Short mmCIF file of C-alpha atoms and ligand atoms in Angstrom, two decimals:
data_model
loop_
_atom_site.label_atom_id
_atom_site.label_comp_id
_atom_site.label_asym_id
_atom_site.label_seq_id
_atom_site.Cartn_x
_atom_site.Cartn_y
_atom_site.Cartn_z
CA MET A 1 0.06 0.12 -0.19
CA PRO A 2 1.21 3.62 -0.66
CA ALA A 3 2.41 5.16 2.29
CA ARG A 4 0.96 8.25 1.62
CA ARG A 5 -2.62 8.77 0.00
CA VAL A 6 -2.27 9.12 -3.44
CA SER A 7 -4.41 11.08 -5.58
CA PRO A 8 -7.26 8.88 -7.05
CA ARG A 9 -6.86 7.77 -10.52
CA CYS A 10 -10.55 6.67 -10.77
CA THR A 11 -12.09 10.17 -10.36
CA GLU A 12 -11.54 13.66 -11.06
CA ARG A 13 -14.63 14.39 -8.87
CA VAL A 14 -12.43 13.76 -6.02
CA SER A 15 -9.60 15.79 -4.16
CA SER A 16 -7.99 15.12 -1.15
CA GLY A 17 -8.73 18.46 -0.20
CA SER A 18 -12.51 17.72 -0.20
CA SER A 19 -11.44 15.62 2.86
CA THR A 20 -13.08 15.61 5.93
CA ARG A 21 -11.74 13.88 9.08
CA ARG A 22 -15.43 12.80 9.82
CA GLY A 23 -18.12 11.67 7.44
CA ARG A 24 -15.54 11.21 4.54
CA HIS A 25 -17.58 12.27 1.86
CA ASP A 26 -14.43 12.17 -0.09
CA LEU A 27 -14.08 8.25 0.72
CA GLU A 28 -17.91 7.63 -0.21
CA ASP A 29 -17.63 9.71 -3.61
CA LEU A 30 -14.56 7.69 -4.59
CA ILE A 31 -16.35 4.35 -3.48
CA VAL A 32 -19.44 5.27 -5.90
CA GLU A 33 -17.12 5.86 -8.77
CA ALA A 34 -14.77 2.87 -8.64
CA ASN A 35 -17.87 0.76 -8.11
CA ASN A 36 -19.59 2.34 -11.44
CA ARG A 37 -16.71 2.09 -13.26
CA TYR A 38 -16.13 -1.64 -12.73
CA LEU A 39 -20.07 -2.62 -12.65
CA PHE A 40 -20.07 -4.89 -15.80
CA GLY A 41 -16.33 -6.17 -15.26
CA ASN A 42 -16.05 -10.09 -14.30
CA ALA A 43 -12.83 -11.19 -11.94
CA LEU A 44 -13.32 -14.94 -13.02
CA ASN A 45 -10.32 -15.30 -15.58
CA PRO A 46 -7.34 -13.30 -14.77
CA PHE A 47 -5.80 -14.00 -18.31
CA LYS A 48 -8.74 -12.46 -20.16
CA PHE A 49 -8.89 -9.34 -17.47
CA PRO A 50 -5.33 -8.24 -16.55
CA GLU A 51 -6.01 -5.32 -15.52
CA LEU A 52 -8.43 -6.92 -12.69
CA ALA A 53 -5.62 -9.51 -12.08
CA ALA A 54 -3.15 -6.86 -11.55
CA LEU A 55 -5.68 -4.64 -9.25
CA GLU A 56 -6.24 -8.15 -7.05
CA LYS A 57 -2.84 -9.03 -6.99
CA GLU A 58 -1.67 -5.42 -5.47
CA VAL A 59 -4.68 -5.58 -3.00
CA VAL A 60 -3.32 -8.84 -1.60
CA THR A 61 0.05 -7.86 -1.65
CA TRP A 62 -0.59 -4.79 0.35
CA THR A 63 -2.27 -6.22 2.66
CA GLY A 64 -0.05 -9.34 3.12
CA ASP A 65 2.44 -6.62 3.70
CA LEU A 66 0.34 -5.03 6.69
CA VAL A 67 0.40 -8.73 8.50
CA ASN A 68 3.95 -9.63 7.30
CA LEU A 69 2.99 -12.58 4.77
CA PRO A 70 6.58 -13.88 4.02
CA GLU A 71 7.91 -13.70 0.28
CA ASP A 72 6.57 -17.16 -0.52
CA GLY A 73 3.34 -16.73 0.75
CA GLY A 74 0.43 -16.22 -1.58
CA GLY A 75 -3.44 -15.64 -1.29
CA THR A 76 -6.29 -14.06 -3.13
CA MET A 77 -9.53 -11.82 -2.65
CA THR A 78 -12.77 -13.13 -1.93
CA SER A 79 -16.44 -11.95 -1.32
CA GLY A 80 -15.94 -11.68 2.54
CA GLY A 81 -14.78 -13.18 5.58
CA THR A 82 -16.96 -16.01 5.44
CA GLU A 83 -15.72 -16.86 2.35
CA SER A 84 -11.94 -16.25 3.02
CA ILE A 85 -12.85 -18.52 5.93
CA LEU A 86 -14.35 -21.21 3.72
CA MET A 87 -11.31 -21.31 1.59
CA SER A 88 -8.93 -21.58 4.46
CA MET A 89 -10.63 -24.13 6.11
CA LEU A 90 -10.67 -26.17 2.71
CA VAL A 91 -7.32 -25.91 2.35
CA SER A 92 -6.46 -27.24 5.91
CA ARG A 93 -8.91 -30.10 5.24
CA GLU A 94 -6.84 -30.92 2.14
CA ARG A 95 -3.59 -30.91 3.99
CA ALA A 96 -5.01 -33.28 6.57
CA ARG A 97 -6.49 -35.71 4.26
CA ALA A 98 -3.16 -35.74 2.58
CA ARG A 99 -1.59 -36.67 6.02
CA GLY A 100 -4.52 -39.67 5.94
CA VAL A 101 -7.01 -37.89 8.30
CA GLU A 102 -10.47 -39.03 7.72
CA ARG A 103 -12.29 -36.77 9.46
CA PRO A 104 -10.46 -33.35 10.00
CA LYS A 105 -11.18 -31.29 12.93
CA ILE A 106 -11.18 -27.68 13.55
CA VAL A 107 -10.13 -26.46 16.97
CA ALA A 108 -11.80 -23.07 17.59
CA ALA A 109 -12.87 -21.64 20.75
CA VAL A 110 -16.43 -21.41 21.59
CA SER A 111 -16.40 -16.96 20.59
CA ALA A 112 -14.92 -17.89 17.16
CA HIS A 113 -16.95 -16.85 14.23
CA PRO A 114 -19.90 -19.13 12.89
CA ALA A 115 -18.12 -19.27 9.58
CA TYR A 116 -16.34 -22.16 11.04
CA SER A 117 -19.01 -24.03 11.92
CA LYS A 118 -20.49 -23.29 8.12
CA ALA A 119 -16.68 -24.51 6.92
CA ALA A 120 -17.25 -27.74 8.84
CA HIS A 121 -21.10 -27.99 7.83
CA TYR A 122 -19.95 -27.62 4.07
CA PHE A 123 -16.83 -29.81 3.87
CA GLY A 124 -17.57 -32.52 6.17
CA MET A 125 -15.16 -31.47 9.24
CA GLU A 126 -16.02 -31.20 12.53
CA VAL A 127 -15.39 -28.31 15.08
CA VAL A 128 -14.31 -29.25 18.32
CA PRO A 129 -15.18 -26.26 21.08
CA VAL A 130 -12.55 -24.53 23.20
CA PRO A 131 -13.91 -22.78 26.36
CA LEU A 132 -13.02 -19.19 27.18
CA ASP A 133 -10.33 -18.40 30.21
CA SER A 134 -11.56 -15.78 32.44
CA GLY A 135 -10.34 -12.66 29.96
CA TYR A 136 -12.76 -14.54 27.34
CA ARG A 137 -9.82 -15.95 25.19
CA ALA A 138 -9.60 -19.22 24.11
CA ASP A 139 -8.35 -21.09 27.06
CA VAL A 140 -4.80 -22.71 25.96
CA ALA A 141 -4.76 -25.56 28.76
CA GLU A 142 -8.30 -26.75 27.29
CA ALA A 143 -7.12 -26.17 23.87
CA ALA A 144 -3.92 -28.42 24.28
CA LYS A 145 -6.04 -31.24 25.69
CA VAL A 146 -7.96 -31.31 22.03
CA ILE A 147 -5.37 -30.85 19.60
CA GLY A 148 -4.15 -34.16 17.97
CA ALA A 149 -3.74 -35.98 15.45
CA ASP A 150 -6.63 -35.40 13.58
CA THR A 151 -6.69 -31.85 14.13
CA ALA A 152 -6.50 -29.98 10.90
CA VAL A 153 -6.70 -26.25 12.02
CA VAL A 154 -6.56 -24.56 15.00
CA VAL A 155 -8.34 -20.87 15.00
CA ALA A 156 -6.96 -18.11 16.97
CA SER A 157 -9.24 -14.65 16.75
CA ALA A 158 -7.39 -11.60 16.41
CA PHE A 159 -9.64 -10.44 17.83
CA SER A 160 -13.09 -11.86 18.43
CA TYR A 161 -16.11 -10.53 17.50
CA PRO A 162 -18.34 -11.15 20.75
CA HIS A 163 -15.67 -9.81 22.98
CA GLY A 164 -13.28 -7.90 21.01
CA VAL A 165 -10.09 -9.59 23.01
CA MET A 166 -7.22 -11.23 21.24
CA ASP A 167 -6.84 -15.05 21.44
CA PRO A 168 -3.50 -16.24 22.59
CA VAL A 169 -2.29 -16.45 19.16
CA ALA A 170 1.34 -17.98 19.88
CA ASP A 171 0.53 -20.50 22.30
CA LEU A 172 -2.44 -21.66 19.98
CA ALA A 173 -0.01 -21.62 17.18
CA ALA A 174 2.77 -23.51 18.76
CA LEU A 175 0.01 -26.25 20.01
CA ALA A 176 -0.94 -26.58 16.37
CA ALA A 177 2.76 -26.80 14.79
CA GLU A 178 3.61 -29.50 17.03
CA GLN A 179 0.66 -31.31 15.51
CA GLY A 180 1.45 -30.30 12.04
CA ALA A 181 -1.80 -28.51 11.72
CA GLY A 182 -2.32 -25.39 10.46
CA CYS A 183 -3.40 -22.07 12.59
CA HIS A 184 -5.82 -19.83 11.16
CA VAL A 185 -6.12 -16.25 12.73
CA ASP A 186 -9.11 -14.68 12.30
CA GLY A 187 -8.08 -11.08 11.57
CA CYS A 188 -11.63 -10.29 9.94
CA ILE A 189 -11.99 -7.29 11.93
CA GLY A 190 -8.53 -7.04 13.53
CA GLY A 191 -6.80 -7.00 10.31
CA PHE A 192 -7.14 -3.49 9.11
CA VAL A 193 -7.00 -2.53 12.90
CA LEU A 194 -3.95 -4.00 14.40
CA PRO A 195 -1.10 -3.32 12.37
CA PHE A 196 -1.95 0.53 12.46
CA LEU A 197 -2.74 0.37 16.73
CA GLU A 198 0.80 -1.33 16.74
CA ARG A 199 2.14 1.40 14.22
CA LEU A 200 0.77 3.75 17.07
CA GLY A 201 2.74 2.27 19.66
CA HIS A 202 -0.17 0.24 21.13
CA ASP A 203 0.33 -2.73 23.00
CA VAL A 204 -0.56 -5.38 20.35
CA PRO A 205 0.39 -9.03 21.38
CA PRO A 206 2.06 -10.68 18.37
CA TRP A 207 -0.86 -11.95 16.19
CA ASP A 208 0.07 -12.07 12.61
CA PHE A 209 2.90 -14.14 10.40
CA ARG A 210 5.84 -13.00 12.53
CA VAL A 211 4.63 -15.53 15.02
CA PRO A 212 5.79 -19.29 14.12
CA GLY A 213 2.98 -21.95 13.40
CA VAL A 214 0.64 -19.27 12.07
CA THR A 215 -0.04 -20.31 8.47
CA GLU A 216 -3.20 -18.58 7.28
CA ILE A 217 -4.87 -15.58 8.08
CA SER A 218 -7.95 -14.02 7.01
CA ALA A 219 -8.70 -9.89 6.63
CA ASP A 220 -11.93 -8.15 5.60
CA VAL A 221 -11.35 -4.99 3.25
CA HIS A 222 -15.01 -4.68 3.71
CA LYS A 223 -15.05 -3.95 7.61
CA TYR A 224 -12.22 -1.65 8.99
CA GLY A 225 -10.72 -1.54 5.34
CA TYR A 226 -13.50 0.95 4.36
CA THR A 227 -14.49 -0.20 1.56
CA THR A 228 -18.24 -1.62 0.50
CA LYS A 229 -19.30 -5.14 1.03
CA GLY A 230 -17.69 -8.01 -1.07
CA ALA A 231 -13.92 -7.64 -0.37
CA SER A 232 -12.06 -9.82 1.88
CA VAL A 233 -8.52 -11.04 1.50
CA VAL A 234 -7.47 -14.77 2.50
CA LEU A 235 -3.69 -15.20 2.79
CA HIS A 236 -1.42 -18.69 3.11
CA ARG A 237 2.38 -18.65 4.44
CA ASP A 238 3.14 -21.08 1.97
CA ALA A 239 2.47 -20.97 -1.75
CA ASP A 240 1.96 -24.57 -1.80
CA TRP A 241 -0.91 -24.15 0.75
CA PHE A 242 -2.47 -21.75 -2.09
CA GLY A 243 -2.59 -24.60 -4.27
CA HIS A 244 -5.08 -26.16 -2.46
CA GLN A 245 -7.47 -23.45 -2.76
CA VAL A 246 -7.87 -23.54 -6.33
CA PHE A 247 -10.15 -25.79 -8.05
CA LEU A 248 -9.16 -27.08 -11.23
CA PHE A 249 -11.19 -28.93 -13.52
CA ASP A 250 -10.60 -29.90 -17.35
CA ARG A 251 -13.25 -32.66 -18.13
CA TRP A 252 -15.52 -30.68 -19.95
CA PRO A 253 -15.49 -29.08 -23.73
CA ALA A 254 -14.65 -25.98 -22.81
CA GLY A 255 -10.99 -26.52 -21.45
CA LEU A 256 -9.31 -25.92 -18.36
CA TYR A 257 -11.59 -24.16 -16.06
CA GLY A 258 -9.67 -22.75 -12.78
CA SER A 259 -11.41 -21.12 -9.59
CA PRO A 260 -10.09 -20.19 -6.27
CA ALA A 261 -13.10 -19.33 -4.75
CA ILE A 262 -16.86 -20.58 -4.07
CA ALA A 263 -18.13 -18.32 -6.66
CA GLY A 264 -17.41 -19.05 -10.44
CA ALA A 265 -18.05 -15.58 -12.33
CA ARG A 266 -17.08 -12.90 -9.62
CA PRO A 267 -17.69 -9.52 -9.58
CA ALA A 268 -15.05 -6.96 -10.48
CA ALA A 269 -16.50 -3.69 -8.60
CA PRO A 270 -15.59 -4.75 -5.24
CA LEU A 271 -12.35 -5.81 -6.18
CA ALA A 272 -11.77 -2.63 -7.84
CA THR A 273 -13.26 -0.58 -4.76
CA ALA A 274 -11.14 -2.05 -2.66
CA TRP A 275 -7.76 -1.21 -4.48
CA ALA A 276 -8.95 2.17 -5.07
CA VAL A 277 -9.64 2.88 -1.26
CA MET A 278 -6.71 0.96 -0.19
CA SER A 279 -4.67 3.32 -2.62
CA TYR A 280 -6.51 6.25 -1.92
CA LEU A 281 -6.17 6.25 1.77
CA GLY A 282 -2.66 4.41 2.08
CA VAL A 283 -0.87 3.78 4.93
CA ASP A 284 -1.11 7.28 6.49
CA GLY A 285 -4.98 7.55 5.68
CA TYR A 286 -5.28 4.32 7.79
CA LEU A 287 -3.48 5.84 10.48
CA GLU A 288 -5.19 8.72 11.06
CA ILE A 289 -8.60 7.00 11.11
CA VAL A 290 -7.01 4.65 13.55
CA ARG A 291 -5.75 7.07 15.57
CA ASP A 292 -9.08 8.81 16.05
CA LEU A 293 -11.02 5.31 16.43
CA ALA A 294 -8.40 4.32 19.38
CA ALA A 295 -9.20 7.82 21.05
CA THR A 296 -13.10 7.46 20.92
CA THR A 297 -12.66 3.75 21.88
CA ALA A 298 -10.77 4.64 24.99
CA LYS A 299 -13.29 7.40 25.91
CA VAL A 300 -16.10 5.08 25.48
CA ARG A 301 -14.63 2.24 27.29
CA ASP A 302 -13.53 4.84 30.20
CA GLY A 303 -17.33 5.97 30.61
CA ILE A 304 -18.77 2.57 30.56
CA GLU A 305 -16.35 1.60 33.20
CA GLY A 306 -17.12 5.12 35.22
CA ILE A 307 -20.49 4.10 35.11
CA GLU A 308 -21.23 1.59 38.83
CA GLY A 309 -22.27 -1.38 38.09
CA LEU A 310 -20.95 -2.03 34.63
CA ARG A 311 -17.68 -4.02 33.52
CA ILE A 312 -15.80 -4.25 30.54
CA CYS A 313 -15.25 -8.28 29.36
CA GLY A 314 -11.91 -9.06 29.45
CA ASP A 315 -9.20 -6.63 27.69
CA PRO A 316 -10.69 -5.56 24.48
CA VAL A 317 -7.55 -4.47 22.32
CA GLY A 318 -9.48 -2.41 19.30
CA PRO A 319 -12.77 -0.59 18.70
CA VAL A 320 -14.83 -3.75 19.67
CA LEU A 321 -16.38 -4.04 23.35
CA ALA A 322 -18.49 -5.94 25.27
CA PHE A 323 -19.59 -5.19 29.10
CA GLU A 324 -21.79 -7.15 31.69
CA SER A 325 -23.53 -6.28 35.05
CA ASP A 326 -24.14 -8.31 38.07
CA SER A 327 -26.32 -5.01 39.13
CA TYR A 328 -28.49 -4.25 36.33
CA ASP A 329 -30.45 -6.42 33.64
CA LEU A 330 -28.60 -5.05 30.41
CA TYR A 331 -30.88 -6.14 28.10
CA ALA A 332 -33.51 -3.94 29.71
CA VAL A 333 -30.83 -0.92 29.50
CA ALA A 334 -30.86 -1.77 25.84
CA ASP A 335 -34.46 -1.44 25.34
CA VAL A 336 -34.21 1.75 26.52
CA MET A 337 -30.90 2.47 24.07
CA ASP A 338 -33.12 1.09 21.12
CA ASP A 339 -35.97 3.72 22.11
CA ARG A 340 -33.39 6.29 22.11
CA GLY A 341 -32.23 5.26 18.69
CA TRP A 342 -28.94 3.29 19.63
CA SER A 343 -28.24 -0.12 18.52
CA LEU A 344 -26.18 -1.73 20.94
CA ASN A 345 -25.84 -5.76 20.34
CA ARG A 346 -26.84 -8.13 23.05
CA ASN A 347 -24.39 -10.80 23.86
CA THR A 348 -26.00 -13.93 25.47
CA ASP A 349 -22.34 -15.23 27.27
CA PRO A 350 -22.01 -13.19 29.46
CA ALA A 351 -25.37 -11.57 29.34
CA GLY A 352 -24.50 -8.35 28.42
CA LEU A 353 -23.65 -5.37 25.68
CA HIS A 354 -21.56 -5.26 22.69
CA LEU A 355 -20.30 -2.69 20.50
CA MET A 356 -18.61 -2.07 17.62
CA LEU A 357 -17.13 1.64 17.24
CA SER A 358 -16.39 3.34 14.05
CA PRO A 359 -14.88 6.70 13.45
CA ALA A 360 -18.89 8.06 13.00
CA HIS A 361 -19.26 7.67 16.92
CA THR A 362 -16.46 9.98 17.45
CA ALA A 363 -18.82 13.01 16.98
CA VAL A 364 -21.40 11.16 19.33
CA ALA A 365 -19.30 9.37 22.16
CA ASP A 366 -20.34 12.04 24.64
CA GLU A 367 -24.40 11.56 23.72
CA LEU A 368 -24.02 7.70 23.63
CA LEU A 369 -22.42 7.59 27.19
CA ALA A 370 -25.06 10.34 28.46
CA ASP A 371 -27.72 7.87 27.28
CA LEU A 372 -26.11 4.61 28.63
CA ALA A 373 -25.75 6.32 32.14
CA PHE A 374 -29.41 7.41 31.71
CA ALA A 375 -30.57 4.11 30.37
CA VAL A 376 -28.93 2.28 33.54
CA ALA A 377 -30.50 4.58 35.97
CA ASN A 378 -33.83 4.52 34.33
CA HIS A 379 -34.69 1.21 32.99
CA GLY A 380 -37.31 -1.25 33.81
CA GLU A 381 -38.31 -4.76 33.01
CA SER A 382 -36.80 -6.02 30.06
CA LYS A 383 -39.03 -6.42 27.39
CA GLY A 384 -37.59 -9.99 26.21
CA LYS A 385 -36.08 -9.09 23.01
CA GLU A 386 -34.52 -11.98 21.44
CA VAL A 387 -30.62 -12.00 21.34
CA ARG A 388 -29.51 -12.39 17.67
CA TYR A 389 -27.06 -11.57 15.38
CA SER A 390 -29.02 -11.08 12.47
C1 LIG B 1 -17.46 -10.24 10.18
C2 LIG B 1 -16.15 -11.39 10.56
C3 LIG B 1 -16.41 -12.50 9.83
C4 LIG B 1 -16.93 -12.91 8.67
O1 LIG B 1 -16.97 -12.08 7.69
P1 LIG B 1 -18.15 -11.78 6.70
O2 LIG B 1 -17.63 -10.72 6.09
O3 LIG B 1 -19.56 -11.14 7.59
O4 LIG B 1 -18.42 -12.92 6.03
C5 LIG B 1 -15.36 -13.74 10.58
N1 LIG B 1 -14.77 -13.34 11.45
C6 LIG B 1 -14.96 -12.15 12.57
C7 LIG B 1 -14.26 -12.02 13.54
C8 LIG B 1 -16.07 -11.15 11.91
O5 LIG B 1 -15.95 -10.19 12.62
#
């Protein structure tokens, strides 16, 4: 990724002069323009559309650089975190099968994203759940008990969706390596946050390809990479592993068919837009956003901790926070927040609430905290709203 913002090649309407620190109309204009320009493209065949192949390669290389992918590593873009995880689990399944494992297992903390269970469901694998420790991280001692010869891959979240905390990546990767299994680090939300937090001097435990034993990383450009939906990256430490991701078929009358993802024909627009956003923001653009986001997160976290009876779950590293309470029915608190126009997610374990902060929250953090304090002090009975992700 360029270090600094480059002037966008995609549009004349946008100039860095129109950039505002919040609201980001510059970014929105760029995204609309890039999407429009590539609306009719097809990213299926890189030989027919070399321009798209080149853009994809740059997005993969830039993302690889952020997470310290070794020289001989490889990867592709996919349609999202789920597809990145599916492709990575497929690679691990194929490698385990090559070692003679009949029913390859995915060892994953109960806080891991449902996409791992979806992969198991699709690919005839099995998820072995690992309980959490008191900090809501994968419990390493419990993981050690279940990792064995039939383990295809061990999952570590950096960071997890439900509590925003880092699993002990180095310990889990070491356990995986001992068994010759893969270690997939789920950087779907963390992938475009942690590298910048580290550069800004925050305390980020080791989690990327610098950690021995980490074989795979997924990182979603369509979350904290700020592009529109349909863009994620899956990376493999070793290019050989990438070979298992590609489906090849030549027993039809139209010649060799190759595809690295679930979809055949792939829309070009998400790919090109991800490229446009990354090259427009550059490392400096992301640093600016993450600096702002980290300050807002610290303010919200302090504000929540300052409300008597609320407790942050574990030690969240980034802009995703959960909190619990022994004193209040937080689902009833969430009802009041709903009535005031907020949309806090409800967590089941522990019963509590969940926030995913973005730069847009900077302008409303004070109001959010004031409304939360009001809701804690003035809630009634819970309306019994169902706890669900979707
Ligand atoms: C969002 C997310 C995923 C799945 O990504 P989609 O883009 O929704 O398919 C996986 N893991 C984590 C931690 C996530 O937050």
